[in-house]
Amino acid sequence: MKSIITKPLWLATALLVVVGGSMFSCRTTGSQSGGISSDAASAVYVPPGSHDTYYAFMSGGFSGQVTVHGLPSGRLIKTVPVFSQFPENGYGYSEETKDMLNTSFGFIPWDDSHHPQLSQTDGVPDGRWLFINGNNTPRIARIDLTTFETDEILEIPNSAGNHASPFITPNSEYVVASTRFSVPIPQKDMSISEYKGNFKGTITFVKADTPGEMDVAFQILVPGYNYDLSHAGKGVSYGWSFFTTYNTEEANTLLEVNASRNDKDFVAAVNWKRAEECVAQGNAKTMPANYSHNHIDERRIAVSENKTSVKVLYPTDCDNLISFLPTPKSPHGVDVDPSGEYIVAGGKLATVIPVHSFTKMKAAIDAKSYDGIVDGIPVLKYEEILAGEVENPGLGPLHTEFDGKGNAYTTAFISSEIVKWKLGTWEVLDRIPTYYSVGHLMIPGGDSQKPWGKYMVALNKITKDRYLPTGPELAHAGQLIDISGDKMKLLLDFPMMGEPHYAQGIEASVIKDKQVRMFAIQDNLSPHAIKTEAEARVERNGSEIHIYMSTIRTHFVPDNIEGVRVGDKVYFHVTNLEQDWDVPHGFAVMGARTSELLVMPGETRTITWEPQQPGVYPFYCTDFCSALHQEMQGYVRVSARGSNTPLTYSTGG
Ligand code: K7E
Ligand code: CUA
């Protein structure tokens, strides 16, 4: 048996080499086959010790987080916890961070993140912050790109399914949010069958340019459609934001059929400069609302506040606020080219890619050339505002990005390909298969006024056979494509945290020299910080035990603690006294129903522990910090409820 198998295997291997070799060489001739070019390996090879040239920020999808990859290597370099608890470093478990996950529904330890957006100055990503939406319990988060930490989360009231979010305006004036699912606004108990005409949508503009002060600037009440995606105007269309809608049928059941009846749905063009005027003139109504705003303050501790009202604009109280641009058919993405003139919609069920002209749209609005008016919102005429249609764009066009050289790239989900076409002539120039079912795509800066048009990442929903199989759930993936030449070239597959939706990329030099390396211990404003080992101590306050603990290579002070009782709540306030880059210490205690802590140099973090049984319990450092890391440990003695074991602890030195 063994010998029979061995020989054919050997033969098969030899055959594979021959076939593989010839496949390789014939696929270098064109990207039509989707093959790998022979220089692909060197194009993505970042030698050990060298850095990638781009940061790529990927939505973590249903993990609720953001992952950071380097391009062109595709290497995963960081997971940033945002909407989901992260036991790896204590985010959402530690006393300093758990209030970040407060909402009007209470503590919510998970969300579904879809669309990262880099802050912009003059329409160009500036590397200060990354925003991302929470799709399920409507929220928008801000990540500080000097620390790669989530430092602010705003809940969006009067919303449901925060999908068209947080697409940013060119000077980071606003990030937007809208209802994917229309609902009664304000919420109330009513029959779902009364959806039509009674359920409403909202489009929300959130003030985004001042850390710690994100807030709803205003909301606009809109008809009960599904508001799916957005992008801001720029250049000539600065001051506008565009939102796709589907289900203009206002169906409330079997949407796959009932929301696909209309030939055209709408792109909602919102003039936010006009909205500002109407709000300033007092045309907005104040509506009670209940939502949370959480941010990390100067002590590096999350504070959570409840907000109680929002300003709501009705389109009938503010003329020229919104126009509806008829758009075939059940559009998903809406993308604006670097000049701001062309508004490209991805009609999931459309046979062409419709491109609207901003200039023609303005002219039609000025001429009041309407097809009708819905809830105070004029519907423009498709033919009058059309710049062009891209023919034969692939099946199921979804999302478009731009290379800054006059070309657009649109994903086609059903035909699993990316189609490159020319702005202005609308001719298809090239197409490349993706593996498989591509959703979004990302060119670094590709939704801004100045794309870095060298690479493109296809963000694929399905990988089937591309990786080693791992049971029923398979890897999600990105594919790196070289777009520097006339023909697109596939360079690399790399796995990503599922499900990848959108992503953002930026040249590494914009961010990498601004990194915080440690927190100065003398500036640590935590009320639980200790600045030296001599300050380490343990205090009892009723049934609360507060342990003010220091860490430095390679010991905890105190390392032995006695006098804790069952029924006590123990707070470990751990300060890392290190003042060196890349020396966090970890802290974990046996039986804690929370997580570990990972404490950065100069930082204080607190985790709680409620011991259940008398005994002696070890704690230890989880991060291999030095040669004597394994020695970095201690014990807590826990006595029975009501015992009189005196509170004692070891001291430094
Ligand atoms: Cu995945 Cu932007 Cu949520 Cu399209 S969305 S694919
Ligand atoms: Cu500190 Cu390991």
PDB file of C-alpha atoms in Angstrom, residues 530 534-541 544-549 557-564 568-573 619 635-636 646-651:
ATOM      1  CA  ILE A 530       1.464  55.441  42.202  1.00  0.00           C
ATOM      2  CA  ALA A 534       7.365  53.214  47.912  1.00  0.00           C
ATOM      3  CA  GLU A 535       3.764  54.318  47.364  1.00  0.00           C
ATOM      4  CA  ALA A 536       2.541  50.778  46.748  1.00  0.00           C
ATOM      5  CA  ARG A 537      -0.054  49.790  49.352  1.00  0.00           C
ATOM      6  CA  VAL A 538      -3.260  47.922  50.142  1.00  0.00           C
ATOM      7  CA  GLU A 539      -6.279  49.579  51.751  1.00  0.00           C
ATOM      8  CA  ARG A 540      -9.547  48.172  52.986  1.00  0.00           C
ATOM      9  CA  ASN A 541     -12.704  50.254  52.658  1.00  0.00           C
ATOM     10  CA  GLU A 544     -13.631  46.835  49.045  1.00  0.00           C
ATOM     11  CA  ILE A 545      -9.929  46.139  48.875  1.00  0.00           C
ATOM     12  CA  HIS A 546      -7.829  48.574  46.871  1.00  0.00           C
ATOM     13  CA  ILE A 547      -4.401  47.322  45.869  1.00  0.00           C
ATOM     14  CA  TYR A 548      -2.141  50.082  44.529  1.00  0.00           C
ATOM     15  CA  MET A 549       0.416  47.952  42.756  1.00  0.00           C
ATOM     16  CA  VAL A 557       5.000  45.534  44.588  1.00  0.00           C
ATOM     17  CA  PRO A 558       3.300  44.248  46.642  1.00  0.00           C
ATOM     18  CA  ASP A 559       3.723  40.638  45.604  1.00  0.00           C
ATOM     19  CA  ASN A 560       2.180  38.952  48.644  1.00  0.00           C
ATOM     20  CA  ILE A 561      -1.119  40.120  50.099  1.00  0.00           C
ATOM     21  CA  GLU A 562      -3.013  38.587  53.022  1.00  0.00           C
ATOM     22  CA  GLY A 563      -6.238  39.521  54.751  1.00  0.00           C
ATOM     23  CA  VAL A 564      -8.601  39.450  51.758  1.00  0.00           C
ATOM     24  CA  ASP A 568     -14.633  41.290  49.216  1.00  0.00           C
ATOM     25  CA  LYS A 569     -14.371  43.101  45.911  1.00  0.00           C
ATOM     26  CA  VAL A 570     -10.704  43.505  45.107  1.00  0.00           C
ATOM     27  CA  TYR A 571      -9.495  46.346  42.882  1.00  0.00           C
ATOM     28  CA  PHE A 572      -6.040  45.830  41.414  1.00  0.00           C
ATOM     29  CA  HIS A 573      -4.822  49.310  40.429  1.00  0.00           C
ATOM     30  CA  PHE A 619      -1.223  36.409  39.969  1.00  0.00           C
ATOM     31  CA  TYR A 635       0.011  35.590  45.765  1.00  0.00           C
ATOM     32  CA  VAL A 636      -3.208  36.748  47.371  1.00  0.00           C
ATOM     33  CA  PRO A 646      -5.001  40.927  59.346  1.00  0.00           C
ATOM     34  CA  LEU A 647      -4.471  42.894  56.140  1.00  0.00           C
ATOM     35  CA  THR A 648      -0.751  42.692  55.356  1.00  0.00           C
ATOM     36  CA  TYR A 649       1.350  43.021  52.222  1.00  0.00           C
ATOM     37  CA  SER A 650       4.957  42.956  51.146  1.00  0.00           C
ATOM     38  CA  THR A 651       6.699  46.226  50.350  1.00  0.00           C
TER      39      THR A 651
END
